[in-house]
Amino acid sequence: SRSVCLMRRLRMEETRSFCAEHRACLDDWLNRGIKNGFVKLYLQPKMNLTRQEITGAEVLARYEDPSKGLLTPDDFIPQLEDAGLIGMLDLYIMERSYRLLRDLRAAGLKLIPLSVNFSKNTLLAPGLLDEVERIGAGFEALRGYMEIEITESVGNVSRPDFTAACAALRAAGYRLALDDFGSEYSNLYMMSAFRFDVIKIDKAVVAEVADNEISRALVESTVNICGKLGIGCIAEGVENKEQAEILTTLGCPDVQGYLIDRPLPSEEFTVKYLEGR
Ligand code: C2E
Ligand code: CA
Ligand code: CA
Ligand code: CA
């Protein structure tokens, strides 16, 4: 049955469709990962270059598969999305992030805001708010440290549904970021559907900022819009000093990327960035 499942998974990669048996197989794989602690939280710092200060961290999922080794999101997130299972992962990561914040506070460390990723499929799932409230119960004092990044996913989104789901999370006390801004999935249309707390400029824009005047103009106008609205703006995928300098000059000193650090296992992140501060 394992090989049948694998065959189906391969076929799915071709067709991007799935069958009930395949879904059950993935469901089982994810549940095993959650139960056995194979699903790991990796944290990547966000930094304000002007203040030279860590302003938060993004939580990124990894799956340490006993047979395949460390899997990154590209290896499993599209499949989970197609099978309608991404919400289970997103909510699990949120719960673990709350527990991490609680442990950090218990250890007497200064907290930084964490951001978790919600696929649009998660955002639009019926009953999402109840689940989020269930997870957040008992962590009320930490809610201000939990930010949700709304990430691309397959499928069309109806604007009223999108706006309503964002508004419900906001009303529940969450800060919301629009992820991958400037990519094919995240644009002015999405930005105007809801007043986000933060806009994250996509790494594809950042990658061209040194060579492409259009990318620089895009950063400048995004910074300008965010300034007018009084919301935050951060550039992701910043890999070198040249990009960092250009972004700072264009008014975007808040960055995330390999220049600052790679995503690190949460224990390593804690030692490196939070202990002894
Ligand atoms: P994202 O939300 O845009 O996250 C940033 C991705 O860029 C991460 O990839 C990160 O490792 C990578 N990155 C960071 N700095 C740099 C850099 O300087 N250069 C380049 N080229 N890349 C950089 P990762 O961890 O492989 O995650 C890929 C995507 O998977 C994420 O993109 C996000 O959309 C999704 N993802 C990750 N964790 C979750 C999750 O728990 N739930 C959901 N729904 N999606 C997730
Ligand atoms: Ca993200
Ligand atoms: Ca992103
Ligand atoms: Ca992405």
Tab-separated table of C-alpha atoms and ligand atoms in Angstrom:
chain	number	residue	atom	x	y	z
A	1	SER	CA	0.000	0.000	0.000
A	2	ARG	CA	2.999	2.229	0.641
A	3	SER	CA	4.194	1.897	-2.936
A	4	VAL	CA	0.672	2.384	-4.259
A	5	CYS	CA	0.569	5.591	-2.296
A	6	LEU	CA	3.942	6.673	-3.643
A	7	MET	CA	2.841	5.948	-7.186
A	8	ARG	CA	-0.257	7.984	-6.670
A	9	ARG	CA	1.775	10.794	-5.205
A	10	LEU	CA	4.016	10.819	-8.261
A	11	ARG	CA	1.016	10.808	-10.525
A	12	MET	CA	-0.464	13.625	-8.495
A	13	GLU	CA	2.613	15.723	-9.100
A	14	GLU	CA	1.869	15.412	-12.782
A	15	THR	CA	-1.810	16.150	-12.648
A	16	ARG	CA	-2.132	18.191	-9.441
A	17	SER	CA	-5.233	16.200	-8.622
A	18	PHE	CA	-5.695	13.711	-5.828
A	19	CYS	CA	-7.862	10.782	-4.842
A	20	ALA	CA	-9.297	9.755	-1.494
A	21	GLU	CA	-6.666	7.088	-0.935
A	22	HIS	CA	-3.865	9.509	-1.575
A	23	ARG	CA	-5.406	12.054	0.737
A	24	ALA	CA	-5.642	9.443	3.515
A	25	CYS	CA	-1.982	8.607	2.949
A	26	LEU	CA	-0.871	12.238	3.267
A	27	ASP	CA	-3.179	12.737	6.237
A	28	ASP	CA	-1.506	9.793	7.923
A	29	TRP	CA	1.979	11.105	7.059
A	30	LEU	CA	1.210	14.539	8.523
A	31	ASN	CA	-0.386	13.114	11.667
A	32	ARG	CA	2.591	10.833	12.215
A	33	GLY	CA	4.884	13.825	11.830
A	34	ILE	CA	2.932	15.833	14.362
A	35	LYS	CA	2.617	12.978	16.849
A	36	ASN	CA	6.283	11.978	16.677
A	37	GLY	CA	7.751	15.460	16.600
A	38	PHE	CA	9.045	15.209	13.011
A	39	VAL	CA	7.454	18.555	12.175
A	40	LYS	CA	9.983	21.218	13.180
A	41	LEU	CA	9.841	24.972	13.594
A	42	TYR	CA	12.653	26.905	11.934
A	43	LEU	CA	12.988	30.596	12.750
A	44	GLN	CA	14.437	33.293	10.511
A	45	PRO	CA	15.199	36.713	12.039
A	46	LYS	CA	13.821	40.016	10.788
A	47	MET	CA	16.075	43.011	11.272
A	48	ASN	CA	15.842	46.774	11.195
A	49	LEU	CA	19.098	47.836	9.555
A	50	THR	CA	18.959	51.414	10.805
A	51	ARG	CA	18.565	50.396	14.431
A	52	GLN	CA	20.603	47.179	13.959
A	53	GLU	CA	17.941	45.407	15.947
A	54	ILE	CA	16.096	42.103	15.605
A	55	THR	CA	12.419	42.996	15.282
A	56	GLY	CA	10.873	39.529	15.060
A	57	ALA	CA	11.138	36.141	13.393
A	58	GLU	CA	9.230	34.157	10.806
A	59	VAL	CA	8.382	30.566	11.665
A	60	LEU	CA	8.926	28.170	8.740
A	61	ALA	CA	7.868	24.524	8.699
A	62	ARG	CA	10.258	21.624	8.152
A	63	TYR	CA	9.530	17.891	8.194
A	64	GLU	CA	12.293	15.596	9.400
A	65	ASP	CA	11.281	12.429	7.626
A	66	PRO	CA	12.960	9.336	9.105
A	67	SER	CA	13.578	7.873	5.649
A	68	LYS	CA	13.876	10.934	3.374
A	69	GLY	CA	15.709	13.341	5.689
A	70	LEU	CA	14.935	17.026	6.200
A	71	LEU	CA	12.124	18.130	3.888
A	72	THR	CA	11.510	21.808	3.099
A	73	PRO	CA	8.064	23.288	2.366
A	74	ASP	CA	8.420	22.973	-1.398
A	75	ASP	CA	8.546	19.181	-0.882
A	76	PHE	CA	5.195	18.955	0.865
A	77	ILE	CA	3.162	22.173	1.012
A	78	PRO	CA	1.708	22.013	-2.527
A	79	GLN	CA	0.576	18.426	-1.852
A	80	LEU	CA	-0.979	19.362	1.491
A	81	GLU	CA	-2.760	22.253	-0.197
A	82	ASP	CA	-4.150	20.045	-2.961
A	83	ALA	CA	-5.354	17.484	-0.431
A	84	GLY	CA	-7.029	20.132	1.734
A	85	LEU	CA	-4.691	19.370	4.659
A	86	ILE	CA	-2.672	22.580	4.847
A	87	GLY	CA	-4.878	24.006	7.610
A	88	MET	CA	-3.835	21.185	9.916
A	89	LEU	CA	-0.171	22.087	9.458
A	90	ASP	CA	-0.718	25.836	9.752
A	91	LEU	CA	-2.675	25.518	12.987
A	92	TYR	CA	-0.159	23.067	14.438
A	93	ILE	CA	2.679	25.518	13.694
A	94	MET	CA	0.673	28.294	15.355
A	95	GLU	CA	0.100	26.193	18.465
A	96	ARG	CA	3.785	25.277	18.686
A	97	SER	CA	4.732	28.935	18.196
A	98	TYR	CA	2.515	29.925	21.125
A	99	ARG	CA	4.184	27.245	23.245
A	100	LEU	CA	7.590	28.527	22.200
A	101	LEU	CA	6.645	32.075	23.243
A	102	ARG	CA	5.354	30.746	26.562
A	103	ASP	CA	8.613	28.833	27.171
A	104	LEU	CA	10.704	31.875	26.285
A	105	ARG	CA	8.724	34.004	28.697
A	106	ALA	CA	9.007	31.346	31.402
A	107	ALA	CA	12.790	31.368	30.877
A	108	GLY	CA	12.770	35.113	31.487
A	109	LEU	CA	13.806	36.025	27.945
A	110	LYS	CA	12.714	39.161	26.143
A	111	LEU	CA	10.056	38.196	23.604
A	112	ILE	CA	10.031	39.082	19.936
A	113	PRO	CA	6.975	38.809	17.674
A	114	LEU	CA	6.711	35.556	15.716
A	115	SER	CA	4.928	35.286	12.401
A	116	VAL	CA	3.325	32.094	11.126
A	117	ASN	CA	2.160	31.372	7.590
A	118	PHE	CA	-1.471	30.787	6.677
A	119	SER	CA	-2.257	29.625	3.174
A	120	LYS	CA	-5.314	31.217	1.636
A	121	ASN	CA	-6.920	27.778	1.886
A	122	THR	CA	-6.393	27.890	5.651
A	123	LEU	CA	-7.668	31.438	5.847
A	124	LEU	CA	-10.873	30.529	4.023
A	125	ALA	CA	-11.524	27.183	5.742
A	126	PRO	CA	-14.916	27.023	7.450
A	127	GLY	CA	-14.533	27.042	11.225
A	128	LEU	CA	-11.044	28.571	11.098
A	129	LEU	CA	-11.788	31.224	13.695
A	130	ASP	CA	-13.071	28.660	16.224
A	131	GLU	CA	-9.899	26.643	15.784
A	132	VAL	CA	-7.713	29.715	16.137
A	133	GLU	CA	-9.612	30.725	19.280
A	134	ARG	CA	-9.231	27.224	20.702
A	135	ILE	CA	-5.469	27.309	20.110
A	136	GLY	CA	-5.105	30.845	21.458
A	137	ALA	CA	-7.054	30.092	24.646
A	138	GLY	CA	-4.638	30.156	27.557
A	139	PHE	CA	-2.139	32.258	25.599
A	140	GLU	CA	-4.091	35.531	25.655
A	141	ALA	CA	-1.166	37.491	27.091
A	142	LEU	CA	0.966	36.398	24.126
A	143	ARG	CA	-1.457	37.273	21.356
A	144	GLY	CA	0.253	40.572	20.605
A	145	TYR	CA	3.381	38.582	19.721
A	146	MET	CA	1.633	36.428	17.133
A	147	GLU	CA	1.463	37.676	13.569
A	148	ILE	CA	-0.123	35.840	10.647
A	149	GLU	CA	1.391	36.043	7.161
A	150	ILE	CA	-1.157	35.409	4.443
A	151	THR	CA	0.657	33.328	1.884
A	152	GLU	CA	-0.135	32.422	-1.691
A	153	SER	CA	-1.905	29.221	-2.585
A	154	VAL	CA	-3.715	27.629	-5.465
A	155	GLY	CA	-7.222	28.634	-6.424
A	156	ASN	CA	-9.146	31.823	-6.786
A	157	VAL	CA	-10.217	33.845	-3.820
A	158	SER	CA	-13.425	35.792	-3.689
A	159	ARG	CA	-12.620	39.247	-2.445
A	160	PRO	CA	-15.482	39.488	0.123
A	161	ASP	CA	-14.530	36.105	1.615
A	162	PHE	CA	-10.888	37.110	1.810
A	163	THR	CA	-11.706	40.445	3.423
A	164	ALA	CA	-14.114	38.873	5.933
A	165	ALA	CA	-11.642	36.188	6.990
A	166	CYS	CA	-8.878	38.752	7.515
A	167	ALA	CA	-11.223	41.013	9.469
A	168	ALA	CA	-12.247	38.130	11.749
A	169	LEU	CA	-8.621	37.343	12.626
A	170	ARG	CA	-7.921	41.030	13.203
A	171	ALA	CA	-10.961	41.257	15.504
A	172	ALA	CA	-9.533	38.286	17.410
A	173	GLY	CA	-6.408	40.334	18.079
A	174	TYR	CA	-3.963	39.139	15.435
A	175	ARG	CA	-1.599	41.259	13.394
A	176	LEU	CA	-1.798	40.407	9.704
A	177	ALA	CA	0.895	40.586	7.042
A	178	LEU	CA	0.412	40.330	3.291
A	179	ASP	CA	3.135	37.952	2.095
A	180	ASP	CA	4.963	37.823	-1.249
A	181	PHE	CA	3.852	41.291	-2.324
A	182	GLY	CA	4.827	41.920	-5.941
A	183	SER	CA	4.642	38.242	-6.888
A	184	GLU	CA	2.032	36.826	-9.220
A	185	TYR	CA	-0.158	35.893	-6.238
A	186	SER	CA	-0.013	39.035	-4.195
A	187	ASN	CA	-0.710	42.402	-5.741
A	188	LEU	CA	-2.424	45.748	-5.353
A	189	TYR	CA	-5.778	44.015	-5.632
A	190	MET	CA	-5.042	41.886	-2.566
A	191	MET	CA	-3.509	44.838	-0.764
A	192	SER	CA	-6.625	46.930	-1.248
A	193	ALA	CA	-8.950	44.179	-0.002
A	194	PHE	CA	-7.885	44.644	3.607
A	195	ARG	CA	-5.797	47.035	5.681
A	196	PHE	CA	-2.872	44.798	6.599
A	197	ASP	CA	-0.485	45.635	9.426
A	198	VAL	CA	2.546	44.781	7.326
A	199	ILE	CA	3.363	44.294	3.647
A	200	LYS	CA	6.166	41.853	2.834
A	201	ILE	CA	7.927	42.652	-0.435
A	202	ASP	CA	8.579	39.414	-2.331
A	203	LYS	CA	12.097	38.103	-2.755
A	204	ALA	CA	11.722	38.114	-6.544
A	205	VAL	CA	11.461	41.917	-6.400
A	206	VAL	CA	14.403	42.149	-4.003
A	207	ALA	CA	16.505	39.895	-6.251
A	208	GLU	CA	16.310	42.482	-9.058
A	209	VAL	CA	16.563	45.636	-7.033
A	210	ALA	CA	20.231	46.219	-7.907
A	211	ASP	CA	19.806	45.715	-11.660
A	212	ASN	CA	16.298	46.767	-12.456
A	213	GLU	CA	14.908	50.277	-12.196
A	214	ILE	CA	11.351	48.941	-12.301
A	215	SER	CA	11.976	46.859	-9.170
A	216	ARG	CA	13.400	49.896	-7.391
A	217	ALA	CA	10.344	51.939	-8.400
A	218	LEU	CA	8.098	49.148	-7.123
A	219	VAL	CA	9.850	49.165	-3.743
A	220	GLU	CA	9.639	52.944	-3.566
A	221	SER	CA	5.915	53.029	-4.287
A	222	THR	CA	5.217	50.204	-1.852
A	223	VAL	CA	7.108	52.083	0.873
A	224	ASN	CA	5.148	55.192	-0.079
A	225	ILE	CA	1.748	53.444	0.141
A	226	CYS	CA	2.674	51.819	3.465
A	227	GLY	CA	3.793	55.185	4.817
A	228	LYS	CA	0.512	56.814	3.789
A	229	LEU	CA	-1.466	54.033	5.445
A	230	GLY	CA	0.771	53.967	8.508
A	231	ILE	CA	1.567	50.292	8.111
A	232	GLY	CA	4.820	48.351	8.161
A	233	CYS	CA	6.877	47.243	5.189
A	234	ILE	CA	9.579	44.592	5.133
A	235	ALA	CA	11.689	43.196	2.290
A	236	GLU	CA	12.369	39.461	2.214
A	237	GLY	CA	15.036	37.435	0.480
A	238	VAL	CA	17.738	40.054	1.106
A	239	GLU	CA	20.978	38.252	0.301
A	240	ASN	CA	23.710	40.877	0.061
A	241	LYS	CA	24.876	44.277	1.290
A	242	GLU	CA	24.173	45.983	-2.014
A	243	GLN	CA	20.490	45.043	-1.842
A	244	ALA	CA	20.357	46.072	1.830
A	245	GLU	CA	21.840	49.494	1.054
A	246	ILE	CA	19.472	50.121	-1.846
A	247	LEU	CA	16.457	49.058	0.225
A	248	THR	CA	17.485	51.316	3.099
A	249	THR	CA	17.964	54.237	0.710
A	250	LEU	CA	14.519	53.563	-0.767
A	251	GLY	CA	13.034	53.774	2.733
A	252	CYS	CA	12.790	50.081	3.576
A	253	PRO	CA	15.327	49.351	6.337
A	254	ASP	CA	13.326	46.369	7.610
A	255	VAL	CA	14.677	43.193	6.043
A	256	GLN	CA	14.726	39.432	6.242
A	257	GLY	CA	17.043	37.122	4.330
A	258	TYR	CA	20.277	35.184	4.163
A	259	LEU	CA	22.280	38.408	4.650
A	260	ILE	CA	21.021	38.438	8.239
A	261	ASP	CA	20.674	34.666	8.694
A	262	ARG	CA	19.132	31.460	7.353
A	263	PRO	CA	16.115	29.932	9.058
A	264	LEU	CA	17.476	28.126	12.138
A	265	PRO	CA	16.012	25.337	14.286
A	266	SER	CA	14.131	27.089	17.099
A	267	GLU	CA	16.568	25.971	19.838
A	268	GLU	CA	19.510	27.317	17.854
A	269	PHE	CA	17.663	30.566	17.140
A	270	THR	CA	16.950	31.012	20.841
A	271	VAL	CA	20.587	30.566	21.826
A	272	LYS	CA	21.876	32.835	19.075
A	273	TYR	CA	19.348	35.668	19.234
A	274	LEU	CA	17.435	35.641	22.497
A	275	GLU	CA	19.689	34.403	25.287
A	276	GLY	CA	22.022	36.949	26.787
A	277	ARG	CA	20.211	39.922	25.288
B	1	C2E	P1	7.755	32.454	2.381
B	1	C2E	O1	6.656	32.601	3.368
B	1	C2E	O2	7.901	33.506	1.351
B	1	C2E	O3	9.070	32.270	3.246
B	1	C2E	C1	10.329	32.728	2.857
B	1	C2E	C2	11.097	31.642	2.149
B	1	C2E	O4	12.278	32.217	1.596
B	1	C2E	C3	11.575	30.537	3.081
B	1	C2E	O5	11.638	29.334	2.328
B	1	C2E	C4	12.980	30.997	3.412
B	1	C2E	O6	13.838	29.947	3.821
B	1	C2E	C5	13.423	31.551	2.091
B	1	C2E	N1	14.469	32.564	2.243
B	1	C2E	C6	14.800	33.271	3.328
B	1	C2E	N2	15.794	34.143	3.083
B	1	C2E	C7	16.109	33.989	1.776
B	1	C2E	C8	17.085	34.601	0.915
B	1	C2E	O7	17.841	35.486	1.282
B	1	C2E	N3	17.097	34.177	-0.378
B	1	C2E	C9	16.268	33.209	-0.844
B	1	C2E	N4	16.355	32.856	-2.109
B	1	C2E	N5	15.338	32.601	-0.052
B	1	C2E	C10	15.259	32.989	1.237
B	1	C2E	P2	11.063	27.978	2.908
B	1	C2E	O8	11.322	27.888	4.376
B	1	C2E	O9	11.573	26.901	2.012
B	1	C2E	O10	9.525	28.152	2.704
B	1	C2E	C11	8.992	28.274	1.412
B	1	C2E	C12	7.548	28.694	1.467
B	1	C2E	O11	6.760	27.668	2.049
B	1	C2E	C13	7.299	29.917	2.326
B	1	C2E	O12	7.600	31.056	1.582
B	1	C2E	C14	5.828	29.772	2.623
B	1	C2E	O13	5.060	30.253	1.549
B	1	C2E	C15	5.687	28.270	2.700
B	1	C2E	N6	5.648	27.850	4.110
B	1	C2E	C16	6.650	27.600	4.988
B	1	C2E	N7	6.167	27.196	6.180
B	1	C2E	C17	4.800	27.206	6.060
B	1	C2E	C18	3.717	26.895	6.946
B	1	C2E	O14	3.873	26.542	8.127
B	1	C2E	N8	2.450	27.017	6.420
B	1	C2E	C19	2.236	27.425	5.126
B	1	C2E	N9	0.972	27.512	4.707
B	1	C2E	N10	3.226	27.718	4.292
B	1	C2E	C20	4.487	27.613	4.752
B	2	CA	CA	5.906	34.001	4.797
B	3	CA	CA	7.167	35.513	1.418
B	4	CA	CA	6.381	32.131	-0.937
